[in-house]
């Protein structure tokens, strides 16, 4: 009877190592291919992201230009917000009407606009060195009835026309929700409170003050 040949351990190990090397090589090729695909996908995603970013930037610039056009003294934005405020009230007093009727371009002023749903406190001093606030109020969301004049006095003084001066100091606890809308000299400016305080109105916000 013929004897069965035994497989040499060394041969078995050699065959195993060869098979392992072949399988490893195949997986390496698959991995390289996957990496190439992922790299191509990432490149494509980056291109799409850049295109979307440019589109968003262009859209933002266009909207910003539209807002600037609306911010002229007595412009569409102010008229719309004022009208909305009037319609939301059941009564409008005479002083409010007189305040809104004043549109002299050489008497610049700003109004407070509060975003969100909560009342926001704003305090104003004539100067940062003053010990106390000469005006402070919890403003409701929306446009303030008050007009704050910082160059010349209003043509007609009412309880809603406040003379603050060019060196006025402003403070609020929620600057992210408080905007100042400036009107005058046939132009407009929208500014969000840069921090909890503005130490000098004209200097900090680079306002145009004739003769200064």
XYZ file of N, CA, C and O in Angstrom:
848
model
N 0.852 -1.191 0.000
C 0.000 0.000 0.000
C 0.891 1.245 0.000
O 1.803 1.370 0.794
N 0.550 2.213 -0.931
C 1.393 3.408 -1.072
C 1.177 4.350 0.115
O 0.060 4.536 0.580
N 2.240 4.987 0.596
C 2.152 5.921 1.712
C 1.728 7.308 1.195
O 2.165 7.759 0.155
N 0.807 7.947 1.990
C 0.366 9.313 1.646
C 1.475 10.294 1.983
O 2.043 10.253 3.064
N 1.701 11.217 0.990
C 2.727 12.232 1.214
C 2.265 13.263 2.241
O 1.137 13.719 2.201
N 3.118 13.577 3.152
C 2.824 14.629 4.118
C 3.271 15.998 3.566
O 4.340 16.091 2.976
N 2.378 16.986 3.799
C 2.738 18.353 3.365
C 3.745 18.924 4.344
O 3.522 18.909 5.563
N 4.789 19.413 3.817
C 5.843 19.973 4.656
C 5.321 21.219 5.379
O 4.672 22.067 4.751
N 5.547 21.373 6.658
C 5.109 22.573 7.394
C 5.664 23.852 6.774
O 4.980 24.864 6.718
N 6.902 23.746 6.336
C 7.517 24.936 5.731
C 6.777 25.341 4.468
O 6.553 26.521 4.183
N 6.349 24.319 3.685
C 5.621 24.598 2.441
C 4.266 25.213 2.748
O 3.823 26.151 2.083
N 3.588 24.658 3.767
C 2.275 25.167 4.149
C 2.373 26.621 4.599
O 1.551 27.473 4.222
N 3.377 26.894 5.389
C 3.568 28.271 5.857
C 3.881 29.202 4.699
O 3.374 30.321 4.606
N 4.708 28.690 3.759
C 5.053 29.509 2.591
C 3.833 29.837 1.756
O 3.652 30.971 1.310
N 2.974 28.787 1.532
C 1.748 29.010 0.754
C 0.823 30.010 1.460
O 0.210 30.865 0.829
N 0.738 29.870 2.788
C -0.110 30.776 3.555
C 0.372 32.212 3.430
O -0.417 33.145 3.246
N 1.687 32.388 3.538
C 2.241 33.735 3.436
C 2.025 34.328 2.056
O 1.747 35.529 1.911
N 2.147 33.459 1.009
C 1.917 33.941 -0.362
C 0.474 34.395 -0.531
O 0.185 35.446 -1.099
N -0.472 33.533 -0.034
C -1.891 33.877 -0.151
C -2.198 35.171 0.626
O -2.941 36.030 0.159
N -1.597 35.260 1.829
C -1.817 36.459 2.631
C -1.295 37.701 1.921
O -1.913 38.769 1.948
N -0.130 37.560 1.273
C 0.438 38.688 0.552
C -0.440 39.095 -0.613
O -0.643 40.287 -0.878
N -0.977 38.065 -1.327
C -1.860 38.358 -2.474
C -3.125 39.076 -1.994
O -3.558 40.084 -2.575
N -3.727 38.525 -0.920
C -4.949 39.141 -0.383
C -4.668 40.556 0.110
O -5.433 41.500 -0.124
N -3.530 40.731 0.805
C -3.161 42.055 1.288
C -2.967 43.038 0.148
O -3.357 44.199 0.242
N -2.331 42.535 -0.942
C -2.115 43.388 -2.117
C -3.444 43.820 -2.728
O -3.635 44.980 -3.113
N -4.394 42.847 -2.790
C -5.709 43.160 -3.360
C -6.420 44.216 -2.512
O -6.990 45.191 -3.021
N -6.374 44.020 -1.176
C -7.007 45.011 -0.289
C -6.334 46.380 -0.384
O -6.985 47.421 -0.268
N -5.012 46.353 -0.595
C -4.289 47.613 -0.755
C -4.760 48.353 -1.990
O -4.952 49.579 -1.975
N -4.945 47.607 -3.094
C -5.451 48.224 -4.329
C -6.843 48.801 -4.117
O -7.154 49.905 -4.601
N -7.682 48.048 -3.394
C -9.046 48.526 -3.121
C -9.004 49.806 -2.279
O -9.718 50.785 -2.534
N -8.117 49.785 -1.257
C -7.986 50.954 -0.384
C -7.491 52.171 -1.151
O -7.980 53.289 -0.965
N -6.499 51.965 -2.029
C -5.968 53.066 -2.836
C -7.058 53.642 -3.732
O -7.193 54.856 -3.898
N -7.864 52.743 -4.285
C -8.954 53.177 -5.155
C -9.992 53.987 -4.376
O -10.492 55.023 -4.842
N -10.292 53.511 -3.153
C -11.259 54.223 -2.304
C -10.738 55.607 -1.930
O -11.479 56.588 -1.936
N -9.445 55.667 -1.592
C -8.842 56.953 -1.234
C -8.926 57.913 -2.403
O -9.230 59.106 -2.247
N -8.656 57.396 -3.612
C -8.748 58.244 -4.803
C -10.158 58.763 -5.017
O -10.363 59.940 -5.340
N -11.156 57.853 -4.800
C -12.544 58.270 -4.952
C -12.924 59.326 -3.921
O -13.581 60.331 -4.231
N -12.495 59.108 -2.664
C -12.797 60.062 -1.611
C -12.152 61.416 -1.882
O -12.752 62.471 -1.647
N -10.924 61.390 -2.379
C -10.232 62.636 -2.698
C -10.968 63.402 -3.784
O -11.140 64.625 -3.708
N -11.437 62.657 -4.806
C -12.181 63.296 -5.891
C -13.498 63.880 -5.375
O -13.894 64.988 -5.746
N -14.171 63.128 -4.482
C -15.429 63.603 -3.922
C -15.206 64.847 -3.060
O -15.994 65.793 -3.101
N -14.135 64.833 -2.249
C -13.829 65.993 -1.417
C -13.515 67.225 -2.260
O -13.914 68.351 -1.932
N -12.794 67.017 -3.370
C -12.479 68.129 -4.270
C -13.747 68.720 -4.859
O -13.915 69.943 -4.938
N -14.680 67.820 -5.254
C -15.938 68.272 -5.825
C -16.778 69.013 -4.788
O -17.382 70.056 -5.075
N -16.781 68.470 -3.561
C -17.527 69.124 -2.482
C -16.955 70.505 -2.182
O -17.698 71.448 -1.914
N -15.623 70.611 -2.227
C -14.979 71.904 -1.968
C -15.365 72.919 -3.047
O -15.625 74.086 -2.753
N -15.410 72.476 -4.296
C -15.808 73.369 -5.377
C -17.246 73.847 -5.184
O -17.553 75.028 -5.349
N -18.147 72.901 -4.829
C -19.542 73.269 -4.608
C -19.674 74.231 -3.436
O -20.446 75.193 -3.474
N -18.893 73.964 -2.379
C -18.916 74.833 -1.199
C -18.459 76.247 -1.559
O -19.073 77.236 -1.157
N -17.374 76.349 -2.314
C -16.857 77.653 -2.718
C -17.882 78.404 -3.567
O -18.070 79.620 -3.414
N -18.557 77.678 -4.467
C -19.560 78.304 -5.317
C -20.746 78.803 -4.489
O -21.249 79.912 -4.709
N -21.181 77.976 -3.532
C -22.293 78.378 -2.678
C -21.908 79.570 -1.810
O -22.712 80.474 -1.585
N -20.666 79.571 -1.326
C -20.187 80.681 -0.499
C -20.166 81.989 -1.295
O -20.575 83.042 -0.807
N -19.697 81.916 -2.542
C -19.687 83.102 -3.392
C -21.102 83.590 -3.670
O -21.366 84.795 -3.697
N -22.014 82.622 -3.877
C -23.401 82.981 -4.132
C -24.018 83.677 -2.921
O -24.720 84.684 -3.054
N -23.730 83.145 -1.717
C -24.249 83.748 -0.490
C -23.667 85.146 -0.301
O -24.365 86.091 0.080
N -22.380 85.300 -0.583
C -21.720 86.599 -0.432
C -22.319 87.628 -1.384
O -22.580 88.769 -1.003
N -22.548 87.213 -2.643
C -23.154 88.124 -3.620
C -24.563 88.531 -3.192
O -24.958 89.701 -3.316
N -25.315 87.546 -2.690
C -26.681 87.821 -2.243
C -26.679 88.781 -1.057
O -27.498 89.705 -0.979
N -25.719 88.576 -0.132
C -25.619 89.454 1.042
C -25.294 90.881 0.614
O -25.874 91.849 1.128
N -24.343 91.029 -0.324
C -23.970 92.367 -0.787
C -25.156 93.063 -1.443
O -25.367 94.271 -1.250
N -25.933 92.310 -2.220
C -27.096 92.898 -2.887
C -28.136 93.357 -1.871
O -28.703 94.448 -1.987
N -28.351 92.534 -0.842
C -29.328 92.898 0.185
C -28.838 94.083 1.001
O -29.624 94.958 1.377
N -27.532 94.117 1.289
C -26.968 95.228 2.040
C -27.128 96.536 1.266
O -27.464 97.586 1.837
N -26.908 96.477 -0.045
C -27.074 97.675 -0.869
C -28.532 98.141 -0.847
O -28.810 99.345 -0.793
N -29.457 97.180 -0.852
C -30.880 97.532 -0.806
C -31.230 98.198 0.515
O -31.977 99.169 0.562
N -30.669 97.650 1.624
C -30.934 98.233 2.942
C -30.407 99.661 3.015
O -31.065 100.571 3.530
N -29.203 99.889 2.470
C -28.614 101.222 2.499
C -29.477 102.217 1.717
O -29.598 103.375 2.104
N -30.072 101.738 0.607
C -30.944 102.629 -0.163
C -32.213 102.971 0.616
O -32.783 104.046 0.446
N -32.643 102.039 1.460
C -33.881 102.255 2.206
C -33.695 103.140 3.425
O -34.668 103.618 4.008
N -32.427 103.374 3.802
C -32.169 104.054 5.067
C -32.055 105.570 4.952
O -31.686 106.218 5.919
N -32.338 106.117 3.790
C -32.303 107.564 3.680
C -33.325 108.193 4.617
O -34.308 107.565 5.002
N -33.088 109.439 5.012
C -34.009 110.108 5.933
C -35.422 110.121 5.359
O -35.650 110.593 4.241
N -36.359 109.573 6.126
C -37.722 109.465 5.648
C -37.875 108.423 4.566
O -38.853 108.430 3.815
N -36.920 107.500 4.460
C -36.941 106.480 3.417
C -38.014 105.432 3.635
O -38.771 105.462 4.608
N -38.042 104.461 2.712
C -39.083 103.444 2.731
C -39.074 102.641 4.027
O -40.126 102.324 4.581
N -37.869 102.310 4.506
C -37.776 101.492 5.714
C -38.389 102.208 6.914
O -39.206 101.641 7.642
N -38.008 103.461 7.102
C -38.546 104.206 8.248
C -40.059 104.357 8.120
O -40.802 104.161 9.085
N -40.539 104.701 6.930
C -41.967 104.893 6.733
C -42.745 103.610 7.000
O -43.814 103.625 7.615
N -42.177 102.489 6.547
C -42.856 101.201 6.746
C -42.949 100.849 8.232
O -44.011 100.473 8.728
N -41.811 100.993 8.948
C -41.801 100.623 10.367
C -42.701 101.538 11.174
O -43.448 101.102 12.053
N -42.655 102.834 10.845
C -43.507 103.795 11.553
C -44.979 103.481 11.307
O -45.804 103.467 12.240
N -45.321 103.217 10.053
C -46.710 102.890 9.722
C -47.168 101.632 10.448
O -48.288 101.561 10.962
N -46.286 100.650 10.514
C -46.612 99.402 11.198
C -46.843 99.655 12.686
O -47.775 99.117 13.283
N -45.986 100.484 13.267
C -46.155 100.816 14.683
C -47.475 101.542 14.926
O -48.181 101.282 15.907
N -47.802 102.473 14.019
C -49.050 103.212 14.174
C -50.264 102.286 14.088
O -51.191 102.360 14.881
N -50.243 101.392 13.099
C -51.371 100.498 12.894
C -51.535 99.506 14.033
O -52.639 99.024 14.287
N -50.414 99.205 14.724
C -50.489 98.241 15.822
C -51.026 98.871 17.103
O -51.356 98.164 18.054
N -51.119 100.190 17.146
C -51.640 100.883 18.326
C -53.096 101.274 18.106
O -53.511 101.611 16.994
N -53.849 101.227 19.160
C -55.263 101.610 19.032
C -55.430 103.127 18.986
O -56.387 103.641 18.413
N -54.482 103.839 19.601
C -54.540 105.303 19.575
C -53.167 105.868 19.266
O -52.149 105.271 19.584
N -53.134 107.013 18.640
C -51.883 107.716 18.346
C -52.034 109.130 18.880
O -52.945 109.858 18.491
N -51.129 109.525 19.803
C -51.287 110.855 20.378
C -50.720 111.920 19.446
O -49.947 111.648 18.522
N -51.114 113.163 19.716
C -50.745 114.288 18.865
C -49.238 114.491 18.834
O -48.670 114.792 17.776
N -48.557 114.334 19.987
C -47.117 114.532 20.033
C -46.387 113.514 19.161
O -45.357 113.843 18.564
N -46.902 112.297 19.086
C -46.282 111.285 18.223
C -46.395 111.689 16.762
O -45.454 111.526 15.974
N -47.541 112.236 16.384
C -47.742 112.679 15.000
C -46.802 113.834 14.673
O -46.171 113.866 13.600
N -46.679 114.800 15.589
C -45.782 115.936 15.371
C -44.330 115.463 15.260
O -43.562 115.952 14.430
N -43.973 114.486 16.094
C -42.612 113.938 16.056
C -42.314 113.321 14.700
O -41.249 113.542 14.113
N -43.245 112.549 14.176
C -43.032 111.875 12.896
C -43.029 112.852 11.735
O -42.422 112.592 10.694
N -43.699 113.987 11.900
C -43.790 114.965 10.807
C -42.485 115.716 10.598
O -42.280 116.332 9.547
N -41.571 115.664 11.559
C -40.317 116.406 11.454
C -39.310 115.627 10.620
O -38.892 114.531 10.999
N -38.916 116.189 9.492
C -38.019 115.503 8.559
C -36.853 116.384 8.114
O -36.284 116.173 7.048
N -36.486 117.390 8.902
C -35.401 118.294 8.500
C -34.091 117.523 8.376
O -33.621 116.916 9.336
N -33.509 117.573 7.178
C -32.305 116.782 6.909
C -31.092 117.243 7.703
O -30.202 116.452 8.000
N -31.061 118.565 8.052
C -29.884 119.092 8.758
C -29.988 118.899 10.275
O -29.180 119.439 11.029
N -30.983 118.155 10.724
C -31.143 117.852 12.144
C -31.126 116.336 12.329
O -32.176 115.699 12.490
N -29.930 115.747 12.271
C -29.824 114.288 12.308
C -30.236 113.707 13.663
O -30.091 114.358 14.700
N -30.734 112.499 13.607
C -31.172 111.815 14.823
C -31.029 110.307 14.623
O -30.787 109.831 13.511
N -31.175 109.587 15.717
C -31.218 108.132 15.592
C -32.397 107.594 16.394
O -32.914 108.248 17.295
N -32.801 106.402 16.026
C -33.864 105.718 16.748
C -33.343 104.351 17.178
O -32.449 103.790 16.551
N -33.919 103.840 18.219
C -33.528 102.526 18.744
C -34.446 101.470 18.151
O -35.672 101.642 18.136
N -33.849 100.402 17.669
C -34.641 99.281 17.155
C -34.230 98.025 17.916
O -33.051 97.663 17.955
N -35.209 97.351 18.515
C -34.956 96.149 19.332
C -35.485 94.921 18.603
O -36.641 94.904 18.150
N -34.631 93.916 18.486
C -35.039 92.660 17.868
C -35.426 91.657 18.954
O -35.134 91.847 20.129
N -36.068 90.563 18.533
C -36.452 89.529 19.483
C -37.844 89.758 20.040
O -38.673 90.463 19.449
N -38.108 89.168 21.203
C -39.443 89.217 21.797
C -39.459 89.839 23.185
O -40.524 89.995 23.777
N -38.287 90.209 23.713
C -38.209 90.731 25.077
C -37.890 92.221 25.083
O -37.235 92.731 24.185
N -38.372 92.909 26.125
C -38.010 94.314 26.314
C -36.526 94.404 26.669
O -36.002 93.557 27.403
N -35.841 95.436 26.156
C -34.404 95.615 26.390
C -34.167 96.999 27.003
O -34.647 98.012 26.486
N -33.390 97.027 28.084
C -33.075 98.294 28.740
C -31.936 99.000 27.997
O -30.934 98.393 27.638
N -32.108 100.317 27.808
C -31.062 101.166 27.236
C -30.979 102.434 28.066
O -32.006 103.065 28.350
N -29.769 102.779 28.480
C -29.556 104.012 29.234
C -28.645 104.956 28.469
O -27.718 104.515 27.785
N -28.907 106.268 28.577
C -28.128 107.270 27.851
C -27.674 108.370 28.805
O -28.464 108.878 29.612
N -26.396 108.738 28.698
C -25.837 109.870 29.420
C -25.405 110.920 28.401
O -25.098 110.593 27.249
N -25.329 112.175 28.833
C -24.821 113.235 27.957
C -23.348 112.997 27.622
O -22.882 113.309 26.528
N -22.618 112.419 28.585
C -21.199 112.097 28.404
C -20.847 110.948 29.336
O -21.532 110.707 30.337
N -19.787 110.242 28.998
C -19.395 109.075 29.793
C -18.991 109.443 31.214
O -19.025 108.598 32.117
N -18.603 110.716 31.428
C -18.169 111.156 32.751
C -19.336 111.491 33.681
O -19.132 111.669 34.881
N -20.547 111.561 33.146
C -21.711 111.869 33.979
C -21.958 110.737 34.972
O -21.745 109.558 34.667
N -22.448 111.095 36.144
C -22.674 110.093 37.180
C -23.964 109.305 36.984
O -24.067 108.151 37.393
N -24.947 109.935 36.358
C -26.228 109.258 36.183
C -26.763 109.356 34.768
O -26.294 110.165 33.959
N -27.763 108.513 34.469
C -28.403 108.512 33.148
C -29.488 109.583 33.113
O -30.311 109.675 34.024
N -29.475 110.408 32.063
C -30.528 111.408 31.937
C -31.742 110.823 31.213
O -32.846 111.367 31.285
N -31.519 109.681 30.517
C -32.633 108.978 29.874
C -32.356 107.485 29.955
O -31.268 107.026 29.643
N -33.363 106.730 30.370
C -33.277 105.272 30.355
C -34.681 104.691 30.230
O -35.650 105.264 30.718
N -34.743 103.550 29.554
C -36.060 102.987 29.263
C -35.924 101.521 28.884
O -34.899 101.106 28.317
N -36.950 100.742 29.178
C -37.050 99.373 28.663
C -37.791 99.444 27.332
O -39.013 99.631 27.298
N -37.045 99.302 26.234
C -37.633 99.415 24.901
C -38.292 98.097 24.499
O -37.704 97.023 24.658
N -39.485 98.215 23.966
C -40.183 97.038 23.448
C -39.603 96.661 22.084
O -38.995 97.492 21.407
N -39.769 95.407 21.649
C -39.298 95.016 20.312
C -39.904 95.911 19.227
O -41.078 96.265 19.288
N -39.087 96.298 18.273
C -39.538 97.178 17.205
C -38.823 98.515 17.258
O -37.811 98.681 17.947
N -39.369 99.494 16.542
C -38.761 100.812 16.434
C -39.249 101.726 17.556
O -40.435 101.767 17.863
N -38.323 102.450 18.158
C -38.690 103.351 19.247
C -39.504 104.529 18.730
O -39.316 104.995 17.602
N -40.410 105.021 19.578
C -41.125 106.253 19.234
C -40.199 107.458 19.362
O -40.371 108.459 18.669
N -39.224 107.353 20.244
C -38.307 108.462 20.488
C -37.341 108.663 19.325
O -36.866 107.700 18.717
N -37.063 109.929 19.058
C -35.995 110.314 18.147
C -34.916 111.001 18.985
O -35.209 111.953 19.719
N -33.684 110.545 18.871
C -32.591 111.085 19.673
C -31.703 111.964 18.786
O -30.979 111.458 17.924
N -31.790 113.274 19.019
C -31.052 114.246 18.211
C -29.668 114.470 18.815
O -29.524 114.610 20.032
N -28.642 114.509 17.940
C -27.272 114.621 18.451
C -26.482 115.788 17.843
O -25.310 115.967 18.163
N -27.120 116.609 16.992
C -26.409 117.746 16.390
C -27.160 119.048 16.627
O -26.623 119.992 17.196
N -28.409 119.094 16.198
C -29.256 120.264 16.431
C -30.535 119.819 17.141
O -30.956 118.677 17.034
N -31.137 120.769 17.836
C -32.419 120.483 18.467
C -33.494 120.249 17.405
O -33.396 120.772 16.278
N -34.515 119.493 17.731
C -35.614 119.288 16.764
C -36.341 120.591 16.487
O -36.271 121.546 17.267
N -37.042 120.638 15.369
C -37.796 121.850 15.022
C -38.889 122.125 16.055
O -39.114 123.266 16.445
N -39.568 121.081 16.464
C -40.604 121.181 17.489
C -40.322 120.111 18.542
O -40.212 118.934 18.214
N -40.204 120.519 19.780
C -39.901 119.572 20.855
C -41.171 118.884 21.350
O -42.199 119.537 21.575
N -41.093 117.579 21.495
C -42.182 116.791 22.053
C -41.577 115.838 23.086
O -40.357 115.800 23.263
N -42.418 115.052 23.722
C -41.899 114.102 24.705
C -41.128 112.963 24.030
O -40.460 112.182 24.709
N -41.213 112.892 22.691
C -40.501 111.840 21.963
C -39.224 112.354 21.289
O -38.527 111.584 20.632
N -38.943 113.639 21.379
C -37.713 114.190 20.805
C -36.724 114.435 21.938
O -36.980 115.255 22.818
N -35.614 113.717 21.905
C -34.629 113.765 22.979
C -33.309 114.288 22.420
O -32.774 113.716 21.464
N -32.772 115.361 23.035
C -31.474 115.890 22.623
C -30.381 115.221 23.448
O -30.339 115.368 24.672
N -29.494 114.472 22.781
C -28.464 113.723 23.512
C -27.065 114.300 23.327
O -26.203 114.112 24.179
N -26.807 114.988 22.217
C -25.471 115.525 21.957
C -24.551 114.516 21.288
O -24.756 113.311 21.365
N -23.509 115.050 20.662
C -22.615 114.208 19.876
C -21.691 113.331 20.733
O -21.133 112.354 20.256
N -21.528 113.692 22.016
C -20.636 112.932 22.902
C -21.401 111.963 23.792
O -20.885 111.512 24.827
N -22.615 111.639 23.422
C -23.477 110.817 24.263
C -22.881 109.432 24.547
O -22.152 108.866 23.727
N -23.236 108.918 25.716
C -22.819 107.588 26.169
C -24.064 106.710 26.229
O -25.092 107.092 26.800
N -23.975 105.496 25.626
C -25.107 104.572 25.625
C -24.687 103.249 26.244
O -23.556 102.786 26.039
N -25.611 102.629 26.954
C -25.332 101.323 27.556
C -26.585 100.449 27.510
O -27.704 100.947 27.660
N -26.374 99.139 27.298
C -27.474 98.183 27.314
C -26.948 96.833 27.771
O -25.756 96.540 27.627
N -27.822 96.021 28.305
C -27.416 94.699 28.763
C -27.483 93.639 27.682
O -27.004 92.518 27.876
N -28.089 93.976 26.547
C -28.243 92.989 25.458
C -27.874 93.638 24.127
O -28.749 93.900 23.294
N -26.572 93.930 23.905
C -26.162 94.630 22.681
C -26.490 93.875 21.395
O -26.688 94.497 20.350
N -26.557 92.545 21.471
C -26.845 91.766 20.269
C -28.269 91.976 19.761
O -28.583 91.630 18.614
N -29.137 92.562 20.581
C -30.534 92.774 20.197
C -30.879 94.242 19.968
O -32.032 94.565 19.717
N -29.882 95.113 20.062
C -30.149 96.558 19.956
C -29.442 97.146 18.742
O -28.220 97.009 18.592
N -30.223 97.806 17.891
C -29.689 98.492 16.715
C -30.018 99.980 16.832
O -31.054 100.363 17.384
N -29.124 100.793 16.280
C -29.358 102.229 16.190
C -29.501 102.576 14.713
O -28.625 102.244 13.901
N -30.600 103.226 14.354
C -30.838 103.604 12.962
C -30.713 105.124 12.870
O -31.486 105.859 13.491
N -29.732 105.590 12.098
C -29.435 107.013 11.989
C -30.054 107.598 10.717
O -30.007 106.965 9.648
N -30.601 108.793 10.856
C -31.188 109.510 9.737
C -30.683 110.948 9.752
O -30.531 111.553 10.822
N -30.431 111.498 8.570
C -30.007 112.887 8.488
C -29.041 113.123 7.364
O -28.386 112.205 6.883
N -28.973 114.385 6.920
C -28.091 114.782 5.822
C -28.342 113.919 4.576
O -27.429 113.549 3.850
N -29.614 113.571 4.370
C -30.044 112.793 3.196
C -29.326 111.447 3.088
O -29.034 110.959 1.991
N -29.032 110.848 4.207
C -28.404 109.523 4.206
C -28.870 108.766 5.434
O -29.561 109.307 6.308
N -28.503 107.509 5.500
C -28.899 106.687 6.631
C -27.802 105.717 7.020
O -26.875 105.457 6.250
N -27.903 105.199 8.220
C -26.891 104.280 8.713
C -27.524 103.357 9.744
O -28.257 103.805 10.626
N -27.225 102.076 9.608
C -27.728 101.069 10.545
C -26.551 100.488 11.301
O -25.611 99.975 10.699
N -26.601 100.551 12.628
C -25.484 100.090 13.455
C -26.014 99.231 14.593
O -26.935 99.641 15.303
N -25.440 98.044 14.759
C -25.764 97.255 15.937
C -24.821 97.665 17.070
O -23.654 97.967 16.821
N -25.320 97.691 18.286
C -24.480 98.039 19.431
C -23.233 97.153 19.415
O -23.323 95.930 19.472
N -22.025 97.736 19.310
C -20.808 96.934 19.195
C -20.461 96.189 20.476
O -19.757 95.177 20.438
N -20.923 96.689 21.611
C -20.688 96.045 22.903
C -21.748 96.578 23.861
O -22.713 97.224 23.431
N -21.574 96.329 25.150
C -22.581 96.779 26.109
C -22.620 98.299 26.215
O -23.594 98.859 26.722
N -21.588 98.985 25.739
C -21.580 100.434 25.847
C -20.951 101.100 24.632
O -20.113 100.521 23.949
N -21.416 102.305 24.358
C -20.795 103.220 23.398
C -20.357 104.423 24.224
O -21.188 105.129 24.799
N -19.062 104.645 24.321
C -18.557 105.685 25.215
C -18.686 107.091 24.636
O -18.836 108.055 25.375
N -18.618 107.201 23.307
C -18.762 108.506 22.657
C -19.453 108.284 21.314
O -18.882 107.670 20.412
N -20.676 108.745 21.213
C -21.519 108.436 20.063
C -20.867 108.766 18.726
O -20.753 107.912 17.853
N -20.418 110.001 18.542
C -19.894 110.430 17.242
C -18.545 109.789 16.924
O -18.294 109.390 15.783
N -17.677 109.650 17.928
C -16.347 109.079 17.688
C -16.408 107.570 17.482
O -15.803 107.022 16.559
N -17.131 106.871 18.345
C -17.186 105.406 18.267
C -17.870 104.926 16.994
O -17.507 103.883 16.437
N -18.852 105.688 16.522
C -19.606 105.275 15.331
C -19.232 106.071 14.091
O -19.851 105.906 13.041
N -18.228 106.941 14.206
C -17.713 107.709 13.068
C -18.832 108.471 12.362
O -19.011 108.387 11.153
N -19.583 109.240 13.151
C -20.704 110.006 12.593
C -20.204 111.329 11.997
O -19.242 111.925 12.489
N -20.893 111.766 10.961
C -20.563 113.038 10.332
C -21.151 114.169 11.164
O -22.370 114.251 11.371
N -20.280 115.031 11.682
C -20.701 116.191 12.446
C -20.130 117.435 11.763
O -18.912 117.650 11.767
N -20.956 118.271 11.137
C -20.451 119.465 10.442
C -19.654 120.369 11.378
O -20.033 120.571 12.534
N -18.522 120.853 10.891
C -17.704 121.764 11.664
C -16.781 121.123 12.653
O -16.042 121.815 13.361
N -16.768 119.782 12.701
C -15.881 119.114 13.657
C -14.819 118.313 12.929
O -14.870 118.134 11.742
